[in-house]
Amino acid sequence: MHHLKRLRTVSLLTCLVGLAPVRGGQAAASPPGFRDWSQYDKVYGLYEKFYGLPGDQRSHFQFRLRASPDSKSIDLGRAILVIKAAGGDRQFGFSADGVMQFPRDQDLFASNPPILTSLSASEHLTFRPEVYVADFHGTSFGTDTLMAWIAQANACVRAYAGVFALLAPHVTAVEVSFASPSAVIRVSSTAGDAVIKADQAGIATVDTYATTYPKDARFELSEKPREIRPVIPASVEFHAKSDE
């Protein structure tokens, strides 16, 4: 029987993303070239660690799982996952930047069909859980908003940590991505001013671990951001038991 196994995470989350063996699944003929990968409820459960949080602990965010192949020879554009549902196969895959397009469906969760993959047994994917700000549309924010983002992102980390929540690492930075690598964030407060520059990828990193921002600090963005994302220090490698 196949299952998802937590092989690698970052920092203290090594022991925190436990995935139990799956129940017996429905028998289903695999399409040519496909093999068993997981039961539906195991992948669904990773999303529910976020969506199961109370609304006031995730109201700023949306959630996704981003895949990284363990080899440059793996083309995510050709990677296909197939849910062997009773009403017919449901196929999904990945966006151009590796985000898994998983269909969250209560009926599928109840019936728990197997998921097949077109990847071979030697092709592994590492998934990083990501939350990103969904309610920001301006070019400035204050320390209160920044801390609200951090608090909710940490709630997501604790949800993944489970009983080890007290040992879980905290989000230590917020990445603001811009279309231009020349973009900057100007931080102003009664304590003084600072400038956070974007790197060559257009990402400006707001440190929230080593830097304490005054309550009156304002973060002025030189242009509208493409995305704002707290960095969650965790990843999970998915593969079938028979791959070990």
PDB file of C-alpha atoms in Angstrom:
ATOM      1  CA  MET A   1       0.000   0.000   0.000  1.00  0.00           C
ATOM      2  CA  HIS A   2       1.293   3.386  -0.918  1.00  0.00           C
ATOM      3  CA  HIS A   3       1.432   6.380   1.339  1.00  0.00           C
ATOM      4  CA  LEU A   4       2.889   9.808   1.625  1.00  0.00           C
ATOM      5  CA  LYS A   5       5.955   9.894   3.793  1.00  0.00           C
ATOM      6  CA  ARG A   6       7.485  12.954   5.409  1.00  0.00           C
ATOM      7  CA  LEU A   7      11.134  12.656   4.430  1.00  0.00           C
ATOM      8  CA  ARG A   8      12.603  16.108   4.801  1.00  0.00           C
ATOM      9  CA  THR A   9      11.681  19.366   6.428  1.00  0.00           C
ATOM     10  CA  VAL A  10      13.639  22.410   7.440  1.00  0.00           C
ATOM     11  CA  SER A  11      14.667  23.294  10.993  1.00  0.00           C
ATOM     12  CA  LEU A  12      12.566  21.924  13.877  1.00  0.00           C
ATOM     13  CA  LEU A  13       9.729  20.891  11.579  1.00  0.00           C
ATOM     14  CA  THR A  14      11.659  17.692  10.809  1.00  0.00           C
ATOM     15  CA  CYS A  15       9.445  15.910  13.345  1.00  0.00           C
ATOM     16  CA  LEU A  16       6.352  17.998  12.943  1.00  0.00           C
ATOM     17  CA  VAL A  17       4.654  17.098   9.661  1.00  0.00           C
ATOM     18  CA  GLY A  18       3.618  13.527  10.396  1.00  0.00           C
ATOM     19  CA  LEU A  19       1.695  11.622   7.716  1.00  0.00           C
ATOM     20  CA  ALA A  20       0.104   8.359   8.811  1.00  0.00           C
ATOM     21  CA  PRO A  21      -0.169   5.293   6.536  1.00  0.00           C
ATOM     22  CA  VAL A  22      -3.265   5.339   4.335  1.00  0.00           C
ATOM     23  CA  ARG A  23      -6.318   3.178   4.672  1.00  0.00           C
ATOM     24  CA  GLY A  24      -7.044   0.520   2.114  1.00  0.00           C
ATOM     25  CA  GLY A  25      -7.996   2.319  -1.101  1.00  0.00           C
ATOM     26  CA  GLN A  26     -10.367   1.475  -3.914  1.00  0.00           C
ATOM     27  CA  ALA A  27      -9.059  -0.863  -6.570  1.00  0.00           C
ATOM     28  CA  ALA A  28      -8.585   1.041  -9.807  1.00  0.00           C
ATOM     29  CA  ALA A  29      -6.867   0.310 -13.065  1.00  0.00           C
ATOM     30  CA  SER A  30      -3.932   2.624 -13.646  1.00  0.00           C
ATOM     31  CA  PRO A  31      -3.668   4.455 -16.979  1.00  0.00           C
ATOM     32  CA  PRO A  32      -0.688   3.280 -19.029  1.00  0.00           C
ATOM     33  CA  GLY A  33       2.495   4.725 -17.614  1.00  0.00           C
ATOM     34  CA  PHE A  34       0.894   5.850 -14.346  1.00  0.00           C
ATOM     35  CA  ARG A  35       1.450   4.481 -10.844  1.00  0.00           C
ATOM     36  CA  ASP A  36      -0.084   4.893  -7.406  1.00  0.00           C
ATOM     37  CA  TRP A  37       1.083   7.987  -5.521  1.00  0.00           C
ATOM     38  CA  SER A  38      -1.250   8.644  -2.580  1.00  0.00           C
ATOM     39  CA  GLN A  39      -4.775   8.447  -1.258  1.00  0.00           C
ATOM     40  CA  TYR A  40      -6.806  11.623  -1.705  1.00  0.00           C
ATOM     41  CA  ASP A  41      -7.277  12.307   2.015  1.00  0.00           C
ATOM     42  CA  LYS A  42      -3.527  12.555   2.664  1.00  0.00           C
ATOM     43  CA  VAL A  43      -3.053  15.460   0.257  1.00  0.00           C
ATOM     44  CA  TYR A  44      -6.373  17.031   1.256  1.00  0.00           C
ATOM     45  CA  GLY A  45      -5.271  16.930   4.890  1.00  0.00           C
ATOM     46  CA  LEU A  46      -2.233  19.098   4.166  1.00  0.00           C
ATOM     47  CA  TYR A  47      -4.540  21.836   2.890  1.00  0.00           C
ATOM     48  CA  GLU A  48      -6.936  21.387   5.790  1.00  0.00           C
ATOM     49  CA  LYS A  49      -4.169  22.132   8.287  1.00  0.00           C
ATOM     50  CA  PHE A  50      -4.577  25.677   6.994  1.00  0.00           C
ATOM     51  CA  TYR A  51      -8.266  25.807   6.064  1.00  0.00           C
ATOM     52  CA  GLY A  52      -9.205  24.115   9.327  1.00  0.00           C
ATOM     53  CA  LEU A  53      -7.865  27.094  11.278  1.00  0.00           C
ATOM     54  CA  PRO A  54     -10.477  29.520  12.666  1.00  0.00           C
ATOM     55  CA  GLY A  55     -11.211  32.290  10.200  1.00  0.00           C
ATOM     56  CA  ASP A  56      -9.651  34.987  12.370  1.00  0.00           C
ATOM     57  CA  GLN A  57      -6.357  33.066  12.297  1.00  0.00           C
ATOM     58  CA  ARG A  58      -6.107  32.974   8.481  1.00  0.00           C
ATOM     59  CA  SER A  59      -8.224  35.894   7.256  1.00  0.00           C
ATOM     60  CA  HIS A  60      -5.293  37.703   5.605  1.00  0.00           C
ATOM     61  CA  PHE A  61      -4.076  34.724   3.613  1.00  0.00           C
ATOM     62  CA  GLN A  62      -4.602  32.163   0.927  1.00  0.00           C
ATOM     63  CA  PHE A  63      -2.697  28.871   0.856  1.00  0.00           C
ATOM     64  CA  ARG A  64      -0.830  26.800  -1.720  1.00  0.00           C
ATOM     65  CA  LEU A  65       1.694  23.978  -2.024  1.00  0.00           C
ATOM     66  CA  ARG A  66       4.630  24.680  -4.330  1.00  0.00           C
ATOM     67  CA  ALA A  67       6.521  21.729  -5.807  1.00  0.00           C
ATOM     68  CA  SER A  68      10.237  21.524  -6.486  1.00  0.00           C
ATOM     69  CA  PRO A  69      11.575  18.464  -8.347  1.00  0.00           C
ATOM     70  CA  ASP A  70      14.591  16.705  -6.917  1.00  0.00           C
ATOM     71  CA  SER A  71      16.247  16.715 -10.328  1.00  0.00           C
ATOM     72  CA  LYS A  72      16.548  19.290 -13.102  1.00  0.00           C
ATOM     73  CA  SER A  73      15.585  16.529 -15.518  1.00  0.00           C
ATOM     74  CA  ILE A  74      12.023  16.492 -14.134  1.00  0.00           C
ATOM     75  CA  ASP A  75       9.683  18.707 -16.144  1.00  0.00           C
ATOM     76  CA  LEU A  76       6.743  19.752 -13.961  1.00  0.00           C
ATOM     77  CA  GLY A  77       4.956  20.830 -17.124  1.00  0.00           C
ATOM     78  CA  ARG A  78       4.526  17.192 -18.066  1.00  0.00           C
ATOM     79  CA  ALA A  79       3.790  15.914 -14.559  1.00  0.00           C
ATOM     80  CA  ILE A  80       0.175  14.751 -14.327  1.00  0.00           C
ATOM     81  CA  LEU A  81      -1.785  13.565 -11.301  1.00  0.00           C
ATOM     82  CA  VAL A  82      -5.026  11.641 -11.743  1.00  0.00           C
ATOM     83  CA  ILE A  83      -7.721  11.136  -9.101  1.00  0.00           C
ATOM     84  CA  LYS A  84      -9.432   7.778  -9.737  1.00  0.00           C
ATOM     85  CA  ALA A  85     -12.862   8.979  -8.624  1.00  0.00           C
ATOM     86  CA  ALA A  86     -16.010   6.875  -8.877  1.00  0.00           C
ATOM     87  CA  GLY A  87     -17.586   9.390 -11.263  1.00  0.00           C
ATOM     88  CA  GLY A  88     -14.588   9.376 -13.567  1.00  0.00           C
ATOM     89  CA  ASP A  89     -10.953  10.371 -13.609  1.00  0.00           C
ATOM     90  CA  ARG A  90     -10.046  13.918 -12.531  1.00  0.00           C
ATOM     91  CA  GLN A  91      -6.728  15.160 -13.805  1.00  0.00           C
ATOM     92  CA  PHE A  92      -4.655  17.996 -12.381  1.00  0.00           C
ATOM     93  CA  GLY A  93      -1.082  19.185 -12.405  1.00  0.00           C
ATOM     94  CA  PHE A  94       1.073  22.223 -11.668  1.00  0.00           C
ATOM     95  CA  SER A  95       1.244  25.870 -12.663  1.00  0.00           C
ATOM     96  CA  ALA A  96       4.252  27.184 -14.550  1.00  0.00           C
ATOM     97  CA  ASP A  97       5.918  28.125 -11.252  1.00  0.00           C
ATOM     98  CA  GLY A  98       5.251  24.786  -9.561  1.00  0.00           C
ATOM     99  CA  VAL A  99       2.056  25.409  -7.578  1.00  0.00           C
ATOM    100  CA  MET A 100      -0.029  22.240  -7.329  1.00  0.00           C
ATOM    101  CA  GLN A 101      -3.557  22.708  -8.698  1.00  0.00           C
ATOM    102  CA  PHE A 102      -5.154  20.309  -6.235  1.00  0.00           C
ATOM    103  CA  PRO A 103      -8.995  20.175  -6.273  1.00  0.00           C
ATOM    104  CA  ARG A 104     -10.286  20.387  -2.699  1.00  0.00           C
ATOM    105  CA  ASP A 105     -13.586  18.544  -2.695  1.00  0.00           C
ATOM    106  CA  GLN A 106     -15.588  17.239   0.290  1.00  0.00           C
ATOM    107  CA  ASP A 107     -17.141  14.410  -1.746  1.00  0.00           C
ATOM    108  CA  LEU A 108     -13.722  13.220  -2.875  1.00  0.00           C
ATOM    109  CA  PHE A 109     -12.490  13.438   0.695  1.00  0.00           C
ATOM    110  CA  ALA A 110     -15.401  11.246   1.829  1.00  0.00           C
ATOM    111  CA  SER A 111     -14.837   8.614  -0.875  1.00  0.00           C
ATOM    112  CA  ASN A 112     -11.024   8.885  -0.627  1.00  0.00           C
ATOM    113  CA  PRO A 113      -9.966   7.648  -4.065  1.00  0.00           C
ATOM    114  CA  PRO A 114      -6.351   6.931  -4.969  1.00  0.00           C
ATOM    115  CA  ILE A 115      -4.222   9.496  -6.765  1.00  0.00           C
ATOM    116  CA  LEU A 116      -1.959   8.281  -9.556  1.00  0.00           C
ATOM    117  CA  THR A 117       1.082  10.020 -10.994  1.00  0.00           C
ATOM    118  CA  SER A 118       2.794  10.099 -14.362  1.00  0.00           C
ATOM    119  CA  LEU A 119       6.161  10.548 -12.638  1.00  0.00           C
ATOM    120  CA  SER A 120       8.377   7.520 -12.330  1.00  0.00           C
ATOM    121  CA  ALA A 121       9.267   5.920  -9.012  1.00  0.00           C
ATOM    122  CA  SER A 122      12.656   7.659  -9.108  1.00  0.00           C
ATOM    123  CA  GLU A 123      11.194  11.151  -9.598  1.00  0.00           C
ATOM    124  CA  HIS A 124      10.443  12.835  -6.270  1.00  0.00           C
ATOM    125  CA  LEU A 125       8.859  16.191  -5.543  1.00  0.00           C
ATOM    126  CA  THR A 126       9.407  18.398  -2.508  1.00  0.00           C
ATOM    127  CA  PHE A 127       6.453  20.614  -1.575  1.00  0.00           C
ATOM    128  CA  ARG A 128       6.711  23.816   0.416  1.00  0.00           C
ATOM    129  CA  PRO A 129       3.558  25.062   2.148  1.00  0.00           C
ATOM    130  CA  GLU A 130       3.113  28.766   1.420  1.00  0.00           C
ATOM    131  CA  VAL A 131       0.664  31.379   2.640  1.00  0.00           C
ATOM    132  CA  TYR A 132       0.431  34.672   0.799  1.00  0.00           C
ATOM    133  CA  VAL A 133      -1.382  37.910   1.560  1.00  0.00           C
ATOM    134  CA  ALA A 134      -4.704  38.068  -0.249  1.00  0.00           C
ATOM    135  CA  ASP A 135      -6.142  41.330   1.083  1.00  0.00           C
ATOM    136  CA  PHE A 136      -3.429  43.896   0.311  1.00  0.00           C
ATOM    137  CA  HIS A 137      -3.931  46.221  -2.650  1.00  0.00           C
ATOM    138  CA  GLY A 138      -2.011  49.392  -1.766  1.00  0.00           C
ATOM    139  CA  THR A 139       1.591  50.558  -1.629  1.00  0.00           C
ATOM    140  CA  SER A 140       2.061  51.081   2.107  1.00  0.00           C
ATOM    141  CA  PHE A 141       1.374  49.378   5.410  1.00  0.00           C
ATOM    142  CA  GLY A 142       2.167  49.881   9.083  1.00  0.00           C
ATOM    143  CA  THR A 143       3.781  47.806  11.802  1.00  0.00           C
ATOM    144  CA  ASP A 144       0.350  46.751  13.047  1.00  0.00           C
ATOM    145  CA  THR A 145      -0.456  45.185   9.683  1.00  0.00           C
ATOM    146  CA  LEU A 146       2.964  43.531   9.458  1.00  0.00           C
ATOM    147  CA  MET A 147       2.542  41.993  12.915  1.00  0.00           C
ATOM    148  CA  ALA A 148      -0.977  40.787  12.047  1.00  0.00           C
ATOM    149  CA  TRP A 149       0.467  38.968   9.026  1.00  0.00           C
ATOM    150  CA  ILE A 150       3.216  37.411  11.154  1.00  0.00           C
ATOM    151  CA  ALA A 151       0.758  36.297  13.847  1.00  0.00           C
ATOM    152  CA  GLN A 152      -1.469  34.516  11.341  1.00  0.00           C
ATOM    153  CA  ALA A 153       1.489  32.963   9.508  1.00  0.00           C
ATOM    154  CA  ASN A 154       2.775  31.617  12.824  1.00  0.00           C
ATOM    155  CA  ALA A 155      -0.668  30.135  13.490  1.00  0.00           C
ATOM    156  CA  CYS A 156      -0.254  28.236  10.226  1.00  0.00           C
ATOM    157  CA  VAL A 157       3.166  26.948  11.337  1.00  0.00           C
ATOM    158  CA  ARG A 158       1.648  25.788  14.637  1.00  0.00           C
ATOM    159  CA  ALA A 159      -1.113  23.988  12.728  1.00  0.00           C
ATOM    160  CA  TYR A 160       1.531  21.977  10.882  1.00  0.00           C
ATOM    161  CA  ALA A 161       3.502  21.428  14.068  1.00  0.00           C
ATOM    162  CA  GLY A 162       0.605  19.773  15.891  1.00  0.00           C
ATOM    163  CA  VAL A 163       1.554  18.579  19.372  1.00  0.00           C
ATOM    164  CA  PHE A 164       5.056  20.019  18.849  1.00  0.00           C
ATOM    165  CA  ALA A 165       3.691  23.549  18.390  1.00  0.00           C
ATOM    166  CA  LEU A 166       5.704  24.992  21.262  1.00  0.00           C
ATOM    167  CA  LEU A 167       8.922  23.816  19.589  1.00  0.00           C
ATOM    168  CA  ALA A 168       8.039  25.062  16.117  1.00  0.00           C
ATOM    169  CA  PRO A 169      10.131  27.822  14.556  1.00  0.00           C
ATOM    170  CA  HIS A 170       8.485  31.168  13.931  1.00  0.00           C
ATOM    171  CA  VAL A 171       8.244  33.033  10.663  1.00  0.00           C
ATOM    172  CA  THR A 172      11.271  35.319  10.612  1.00  0.00           C
ATOM    173  CA  ALA A 173      10.766  37.360   7.442  1.00  0.00           C
ATOM    174  CA  VAL A 174       8.200  38.638   4.983  1.00  0.00           C
ATOM    175  CA  GLU A 175       9.107  38.655   1.299  1.00  0.00           C
ATOM    176  CA  VAL A 176       7.642  41.393  -0.884  1.00  0.00           C
ATOM    177  CA  SER A 177       8.081  40.609  -4.576  1.00  0.00           C
ATOM    178  CA  PHE A 178       8.086  43.296  -7.245  1.00  0.00           C
ATOM    179  CA  ALA A 179       8.145  43.307 -11.018  1.00  0.00           C
ATOM    180  CA  SER A 180      11.300  45.436 -10.957  1.00  0.00           C
ATOM    181  CA  PRO A 181      14.601  44.612  -9.196  1.00  0.00           C
ATOM    182  CA  SER A 182      15.067  48.352  -8.651  1.00  0.00           C
ATOM    183  CA  ALA A 183      12.055  48.523  -6.309  1.00  0.00           C
ATOM    184  CA  VAL A 184      12.579  49.552  -2.690  1.00  0.00           C
ATOM    185  CA  ILE A 185      10.674  49.681   0.590  1.00  0.00           C
ATOM    186  CA  ARG A 186      11.224  52.860   2.597  1.00  0.00           C
ATOM    187  CA  VAL A 187      10.703  52.414   6.323  1.00  0.00           C
ATOM    188  CA  SER A 188      10.043  55.591   8.271  1.00  0.00           C
ATOM    189  CA  SER A 189       9.375  56.149  11.974  1.00  0.00           C
ATOM    190  CA  THR A 190      10.207  58.516  14.807  1.00  0.00           C
ATOM    191  CA  ALA A 191      13.250  56.298  15.455  1.00  0.00           C
ATOM    192  CA  GLY A 192      14.680  56.998  11.996  1.00  0.00           C
ATOM    193  CA  ASP A 193      14.463  55.922   8.374  1.00  0.00           C
ATOM    194  CA  ALA A 194      15.730  52.899   6.466  1.00  0.00           C
ATOM    195  CA  VAL A 195      15.580  51.493   2.942  1.00  0.00           C
ATOM    196  CA  ILE A 196      15.057  47.830   2.044  1.00  0.00           C
ATOM    197  CA  LYS A 197      16.199  47.118  -1.515  1.00  0.00           C
ATOM    198  CA  ALA A 198      14.892  44.359  -3.754  1.00  0.00           C
ATOM    199  CA  ASP A 199      17.339  41.759  -5.025  1.00  0.00           C
ATOM    200  CA  GLN A 200      17.868  40.815  -8.660  1.00  0.00           C
ATOM    201  CA  ALA A 201      14.730  38.678  -8.552  1.00  0.00           C
ATOM    202  CA  GLY A 202      12.697  41.690  -7.400  1.00  0.00           C
ATOM    203  CA  ILE A 203      12.275  40.397  -3.829  1.00  0.00           C
ATOM    204  CA  ALA A 204      12.657  42.743  -0.863  1.00  0.00           C
ATOM    205  CA  THR A 205      12.953  40.918   2.463  1.00  0.00           C
ATOM    206  CA  VAL A 206      11.499  42.529   5.577  1.00  0.00           C
ATOM    207  CA  ASP A 207      13.361  40.959   8.490  1.00  0.00           C
ATOM    208  CA  THR A 208      11.085  40.336  11.466  1.00  0.00           C
ATOM    209  CA  TYR A 209      13.530  38.348  13.583  1.00  0.00           C
ATOM    210  CA  ALA A 210      16.625  40.482  14.102  1.00  0.00           C
ATOM    211  CA  THR A 211      14.836  43.800  13.555  1.00  0.00           C
ATOM    212  CA  THR A 212      12.207  45.307  15.841  1.00  0.00           C
ATOM    213  CA  TYR A 213      10.132  47.967  14.145  1.00  0.00           C
ATOM    214  CA  PRO A 214       8.635  50.849  16.153  1.00  0.00           C
ATOM    215  CA  LYS A 215       4.854  50.831  16.479  1.00  0.00           C
ATOM    216  CA  ASP A 216       4.620  53.969  14.350  1.00  0.00           C
ATOM    217  CA  ALA A 217       6.752  52.620  11.481  1.00  0.00           C
ATOM    218  CA  ARG A 218       5.383  52.928   7.938  1.00  0.00           C
ATOM    219  CA  PHE A 219       6.526  50.764   5.048  1.00  0.00           C
ATOM    220  CA  GLU A 220       6.263  52.678   1.760  1.00  0.00           C
ATOM    221  CA  LEU A 221       6.606  50.565  -1.388  1.00  0.00           C
ATOM    222  CA  SER A 222       8.029  52.246  -4.483  1.00  0.00           C
ATOM    223  CA  GLU A 223       5.584  50.293  -6.659  1.00  0.00           C
ATOM    224  CA  LYS A 224       2.682  47.915  -6.231  1.00  0.00           C
ATOM    225  CA  PRO A 225       3.908  44.470  -5.200  1.00  0.00           C
ATOM    226  CA  ARG A 226       3.232  41.324  -7.134  1.00  0.00           C
ATOM    227  CA  GLU A 227       2.907  39.399  -3.883  1.00  0.00           C
ATOM    228  CA  ILE A 228       3.580  39.549  -0.149  1.00  0.00           C
ATOM    229  CA  ARG A 229       4.499  36.260   1.491  1.00  0.00           C
ATOM    230  CA  PRO A 230       5.673  35.309   4.976  1.00  0.00           C
ATOM    231  CA  VAL A 231       8.330  32.620   4.720  1.00  0.00           C
ATOM    232  CA  ILE A 232       7.315  29.340   6.360  1.00  0.00           C
ATOM    233  CA  PRO A 233      10.411  27.223   7.149  1.00  0.00           C
ATOM    234  CA  ALA A 234       9.052  23.818   6.160  1.00  0.00           C
ATOM    235  CA  SER A 235       8.980  21.431   3.237  1.00  0.00           C
ATOM    236  CA  VAL A 236       7.629  17.909   2.780  1.00  0.00           C
ATOM    237  CA  GLU A 237       8.789  15.286   0.296  1.00  0.00           C
ATOM    238  CA  PHE A 238       5.988  13.158  -1.146  1.00  0.00           C
ATOM    239  CA  HIS A 239       6.553   9.775  -2.670  1.00  0.00           C
ATOM    240  CA  ALA A 240       5.149   6.273  -2.706  1.00  0.00           C
ATOM    241  CA  LYS A 241       6.265   3.691  -0.193  1.00  0.00           C
ATOM    242  CA  SER A 242       7.447   1.449  -2.988  1.00  0.00           C
ATOM    243  CA  ASP A 243       9.949   4.154  -4.008  1.00  0.00           C
ATOM    244  CA  GLU A 244      11.994   3.707  -0.831  1.00  0.00           C
TER     245      GLU A 244
END
